[in-house]
mmCIF file of C-alpha atoms in Angstrom:
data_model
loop_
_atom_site.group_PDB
_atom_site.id
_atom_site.type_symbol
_atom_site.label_atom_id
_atom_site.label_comp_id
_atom_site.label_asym_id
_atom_site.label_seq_id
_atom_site.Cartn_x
_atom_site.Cartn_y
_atom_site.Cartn_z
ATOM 1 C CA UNK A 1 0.000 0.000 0.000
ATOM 2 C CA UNK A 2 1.105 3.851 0.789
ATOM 3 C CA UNK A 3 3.269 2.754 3.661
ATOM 4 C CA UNK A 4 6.722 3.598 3.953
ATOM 5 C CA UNK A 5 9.295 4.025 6.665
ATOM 6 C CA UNK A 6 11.281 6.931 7.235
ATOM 7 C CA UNK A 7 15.005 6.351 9.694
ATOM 8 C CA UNK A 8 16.858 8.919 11.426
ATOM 9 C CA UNK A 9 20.184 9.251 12.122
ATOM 10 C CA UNK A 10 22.783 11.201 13.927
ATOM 11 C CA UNK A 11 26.148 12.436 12.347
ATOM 12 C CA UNK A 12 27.454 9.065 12.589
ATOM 13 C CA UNK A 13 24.845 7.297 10.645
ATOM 14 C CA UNK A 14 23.524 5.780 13.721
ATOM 15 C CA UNK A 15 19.791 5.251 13.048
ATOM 16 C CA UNK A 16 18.355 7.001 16.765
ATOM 17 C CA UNK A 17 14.646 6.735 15.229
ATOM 18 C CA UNK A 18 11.744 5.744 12.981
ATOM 19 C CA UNK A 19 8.715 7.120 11.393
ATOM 20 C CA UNK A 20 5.962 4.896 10.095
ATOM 21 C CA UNK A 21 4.100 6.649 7.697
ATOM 22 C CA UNK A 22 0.606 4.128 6.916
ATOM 23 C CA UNK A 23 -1.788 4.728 4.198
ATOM 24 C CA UNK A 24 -3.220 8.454 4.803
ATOM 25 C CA UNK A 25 -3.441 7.679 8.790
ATOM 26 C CA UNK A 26 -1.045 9.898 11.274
ATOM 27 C CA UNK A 27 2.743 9.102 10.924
ATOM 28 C CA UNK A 28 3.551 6.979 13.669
ATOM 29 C CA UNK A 29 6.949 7.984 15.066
ATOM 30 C CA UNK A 30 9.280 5.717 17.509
ATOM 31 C CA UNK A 31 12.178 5.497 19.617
ATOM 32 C CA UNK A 32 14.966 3.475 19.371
ATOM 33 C CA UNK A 33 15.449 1.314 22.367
ATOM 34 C CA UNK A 34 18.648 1.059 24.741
ATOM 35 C CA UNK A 35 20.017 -2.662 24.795
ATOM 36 C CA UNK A 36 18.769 -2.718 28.458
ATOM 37 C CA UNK A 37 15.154 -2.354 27.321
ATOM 38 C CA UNK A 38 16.192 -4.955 24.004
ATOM 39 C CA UNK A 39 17.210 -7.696 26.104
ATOM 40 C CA UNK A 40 13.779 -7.133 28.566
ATOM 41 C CA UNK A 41 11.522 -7.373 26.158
ATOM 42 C CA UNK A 42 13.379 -10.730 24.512
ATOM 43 C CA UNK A 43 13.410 -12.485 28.106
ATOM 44 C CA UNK A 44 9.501 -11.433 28.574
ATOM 45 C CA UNK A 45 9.064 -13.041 24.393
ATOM 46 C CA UNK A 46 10.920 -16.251 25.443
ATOM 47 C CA UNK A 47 9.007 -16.573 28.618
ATOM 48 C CA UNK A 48 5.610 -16.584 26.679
ATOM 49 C CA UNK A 49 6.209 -19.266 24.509
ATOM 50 C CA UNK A 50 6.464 -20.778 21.351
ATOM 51 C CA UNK A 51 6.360 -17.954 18.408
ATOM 52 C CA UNK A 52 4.706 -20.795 16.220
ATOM 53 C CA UNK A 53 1.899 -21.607 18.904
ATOM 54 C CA UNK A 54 0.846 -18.910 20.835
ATOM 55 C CA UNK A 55 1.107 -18.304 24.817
ATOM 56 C CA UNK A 56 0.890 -21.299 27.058
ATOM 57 C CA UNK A 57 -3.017 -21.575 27.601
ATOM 58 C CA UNK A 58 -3.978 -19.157 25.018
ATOM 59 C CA UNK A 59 -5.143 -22.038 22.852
ATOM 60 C CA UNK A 60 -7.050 -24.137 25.323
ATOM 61 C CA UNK A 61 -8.713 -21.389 26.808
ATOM 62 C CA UNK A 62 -9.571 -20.104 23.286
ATOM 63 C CA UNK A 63 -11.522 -23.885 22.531
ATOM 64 C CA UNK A 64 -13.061 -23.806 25.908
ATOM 65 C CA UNK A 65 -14.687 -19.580 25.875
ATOM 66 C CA UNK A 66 -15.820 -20.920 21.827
ATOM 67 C CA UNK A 67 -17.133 -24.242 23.431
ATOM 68 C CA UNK A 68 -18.993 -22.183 26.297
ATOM 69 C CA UNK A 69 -20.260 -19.319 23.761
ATOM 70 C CA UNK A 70 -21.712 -21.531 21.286
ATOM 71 C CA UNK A 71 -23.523 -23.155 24.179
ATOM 72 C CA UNK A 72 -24.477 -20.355 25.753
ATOM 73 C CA UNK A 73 -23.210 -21.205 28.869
ATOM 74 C CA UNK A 74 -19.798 -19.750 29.005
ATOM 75 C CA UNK A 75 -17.391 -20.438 32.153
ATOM 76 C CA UNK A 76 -17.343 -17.120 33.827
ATOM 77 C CA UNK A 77 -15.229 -18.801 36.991
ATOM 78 C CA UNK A 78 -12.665 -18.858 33.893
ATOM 79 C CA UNK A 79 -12.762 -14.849 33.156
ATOM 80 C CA UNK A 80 -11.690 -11.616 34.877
ATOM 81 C CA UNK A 81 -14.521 -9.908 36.085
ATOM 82 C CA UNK A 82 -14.522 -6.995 33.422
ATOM 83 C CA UNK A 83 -14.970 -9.886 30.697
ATOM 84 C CA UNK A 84 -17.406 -11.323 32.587
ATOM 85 C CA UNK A 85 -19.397 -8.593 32.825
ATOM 86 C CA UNK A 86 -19.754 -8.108 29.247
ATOM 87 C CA UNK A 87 -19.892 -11.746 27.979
ATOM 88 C CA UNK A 88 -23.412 -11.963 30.351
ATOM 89 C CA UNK A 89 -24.502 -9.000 27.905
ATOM 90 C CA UNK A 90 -23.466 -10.061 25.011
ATOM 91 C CA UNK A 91 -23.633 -13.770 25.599
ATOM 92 C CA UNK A 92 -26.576 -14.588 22.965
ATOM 93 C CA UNK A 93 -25.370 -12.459 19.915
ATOM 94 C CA UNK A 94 -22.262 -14.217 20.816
ATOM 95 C CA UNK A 95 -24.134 -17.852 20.896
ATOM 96 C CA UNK A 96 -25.602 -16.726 17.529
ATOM 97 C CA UNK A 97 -22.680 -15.525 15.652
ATOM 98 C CA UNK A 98 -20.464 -18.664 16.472
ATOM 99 C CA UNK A 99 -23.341 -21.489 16.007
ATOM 100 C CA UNK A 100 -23.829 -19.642 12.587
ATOM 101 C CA UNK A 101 -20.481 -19.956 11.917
ATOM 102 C CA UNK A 102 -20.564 -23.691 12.549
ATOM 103 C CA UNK A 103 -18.280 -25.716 14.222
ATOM 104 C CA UNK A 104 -14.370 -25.063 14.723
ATOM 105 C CA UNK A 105 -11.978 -26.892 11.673
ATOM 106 C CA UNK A 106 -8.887 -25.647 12.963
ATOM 107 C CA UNK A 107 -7.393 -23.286 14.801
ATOM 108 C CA UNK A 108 -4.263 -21.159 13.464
ATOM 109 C CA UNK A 109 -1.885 -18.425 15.723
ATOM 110 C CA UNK A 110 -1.327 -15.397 13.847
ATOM 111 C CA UNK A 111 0.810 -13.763 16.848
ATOM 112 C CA UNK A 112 0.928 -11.517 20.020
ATOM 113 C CA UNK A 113 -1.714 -8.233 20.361
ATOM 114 C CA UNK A 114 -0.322 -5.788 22.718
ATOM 115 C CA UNK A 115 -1.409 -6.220 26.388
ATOM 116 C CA UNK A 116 -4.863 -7.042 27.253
ATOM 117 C CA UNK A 117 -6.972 -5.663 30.555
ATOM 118 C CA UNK A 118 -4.797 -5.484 33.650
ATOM 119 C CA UNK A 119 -1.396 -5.866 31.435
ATOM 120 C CA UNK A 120 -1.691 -9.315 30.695
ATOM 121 C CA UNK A 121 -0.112 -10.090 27.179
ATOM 122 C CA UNK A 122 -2.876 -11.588 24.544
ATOM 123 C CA UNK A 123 -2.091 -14.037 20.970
ATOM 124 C CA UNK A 124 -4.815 -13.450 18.350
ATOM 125 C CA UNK A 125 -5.988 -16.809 16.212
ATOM 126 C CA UNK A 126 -8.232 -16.986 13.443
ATOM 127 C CA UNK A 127 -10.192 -19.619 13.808
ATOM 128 C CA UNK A 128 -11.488 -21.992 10.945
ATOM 129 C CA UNK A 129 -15.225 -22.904 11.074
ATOM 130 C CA UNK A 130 -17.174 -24.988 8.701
ATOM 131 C CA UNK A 131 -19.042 -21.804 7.343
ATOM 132 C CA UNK A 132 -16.708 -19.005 7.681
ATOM 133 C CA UNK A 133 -13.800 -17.405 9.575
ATOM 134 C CA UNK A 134 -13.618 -15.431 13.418
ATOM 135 C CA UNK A 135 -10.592 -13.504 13.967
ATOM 136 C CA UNK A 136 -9.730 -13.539 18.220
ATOM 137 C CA UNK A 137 -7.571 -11.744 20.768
ATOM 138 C CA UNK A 138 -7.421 -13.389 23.680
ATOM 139 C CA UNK A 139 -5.671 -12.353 26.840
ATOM 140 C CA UNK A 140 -5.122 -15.396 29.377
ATOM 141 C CA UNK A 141 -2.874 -14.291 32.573
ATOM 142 C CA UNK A 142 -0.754 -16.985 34.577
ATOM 143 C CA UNK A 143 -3.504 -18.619 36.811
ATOM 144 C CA UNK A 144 -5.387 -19.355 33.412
ATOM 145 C CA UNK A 145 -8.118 -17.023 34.047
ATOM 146 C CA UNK A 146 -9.112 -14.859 30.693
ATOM 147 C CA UNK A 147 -8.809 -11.355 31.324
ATOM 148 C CA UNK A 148 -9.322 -10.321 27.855
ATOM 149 C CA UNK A 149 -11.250 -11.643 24.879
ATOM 150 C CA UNK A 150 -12.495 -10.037 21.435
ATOM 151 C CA UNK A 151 -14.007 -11.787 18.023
ATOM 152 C CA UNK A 152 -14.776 -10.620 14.921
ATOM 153 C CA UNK A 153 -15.463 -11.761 11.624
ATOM 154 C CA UNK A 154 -12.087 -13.105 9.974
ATOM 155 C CA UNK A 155 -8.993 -11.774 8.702
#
């Protein structure tokens, strides 16, 4: 499309920052990092798992809020409260829009969203049904409770 990046340097060549210009939205400029703040961010990225997979949990809890949706009986013990709160008032569109989508075919990680609710990093998935595609970000913290979970209609 119309995006481009634009680099920065100082007099040495040294490339201090970046502009991400994206198809007539603002230009999006950042910093570069300091190694300290590198090598943080790669030990939190090998602590959440597999690049290929998605987080540890991320999955199963994915199959299980689907399962529970299309029932309409979701596992609220299983969500932060703030989800909770508005799967009970969404819950039936919900039930609708995934038992018209069919069952699930497969399921395939497309890679981390920025932090969900309360921090906790999310993995989105599109998710194969027999008669279409949902795109999700889920959020799942460390205890396996979902703090943070949003569908739509695929990629």
């Amino acid at each position: 499309g119309d995006s481009y990046i634009t680099l920065n340097t100082d007099g040495s060549g040294r490339v201090r920052s970046l502009v991400l210009h994206r198809n007539h939205l603002k230009a999006l400029p950042l910093a570069r990092i300091d190694a300290a703040q590198a090598a943080k961010l790669q030990a939190r990225l090998a602590l959440r798992t597999d690049p290929a997979t998605g987080a540890p949990r991320s999955r199963d809890a994915l199959y299980h809020l689907i399962d529970g949706l299309k029932s309409g009986h979701p596992d609220y013990k299983a969500m932060g409260i703030e989800l909770e709160i508005s799967t009970h008032r969404r819950v039936s569109t919900l039930k609708s829009f995934l038992n018209d989508l069919g069952s699930v075919e497969s399921v395939q990680f497309m890679g981390f969203m920025n932090s969900g609710l309360w921090g906790v990093d999310g993995d989105t998935y599109d998710v194969f049904h027999r008669n279409g595609v949902s795109r999700w970000h889920i959020a799942v913290d460390g205890k396996g409770v979902v703090t943070d979970a949003r569908v739509g209609c695929g990629p």
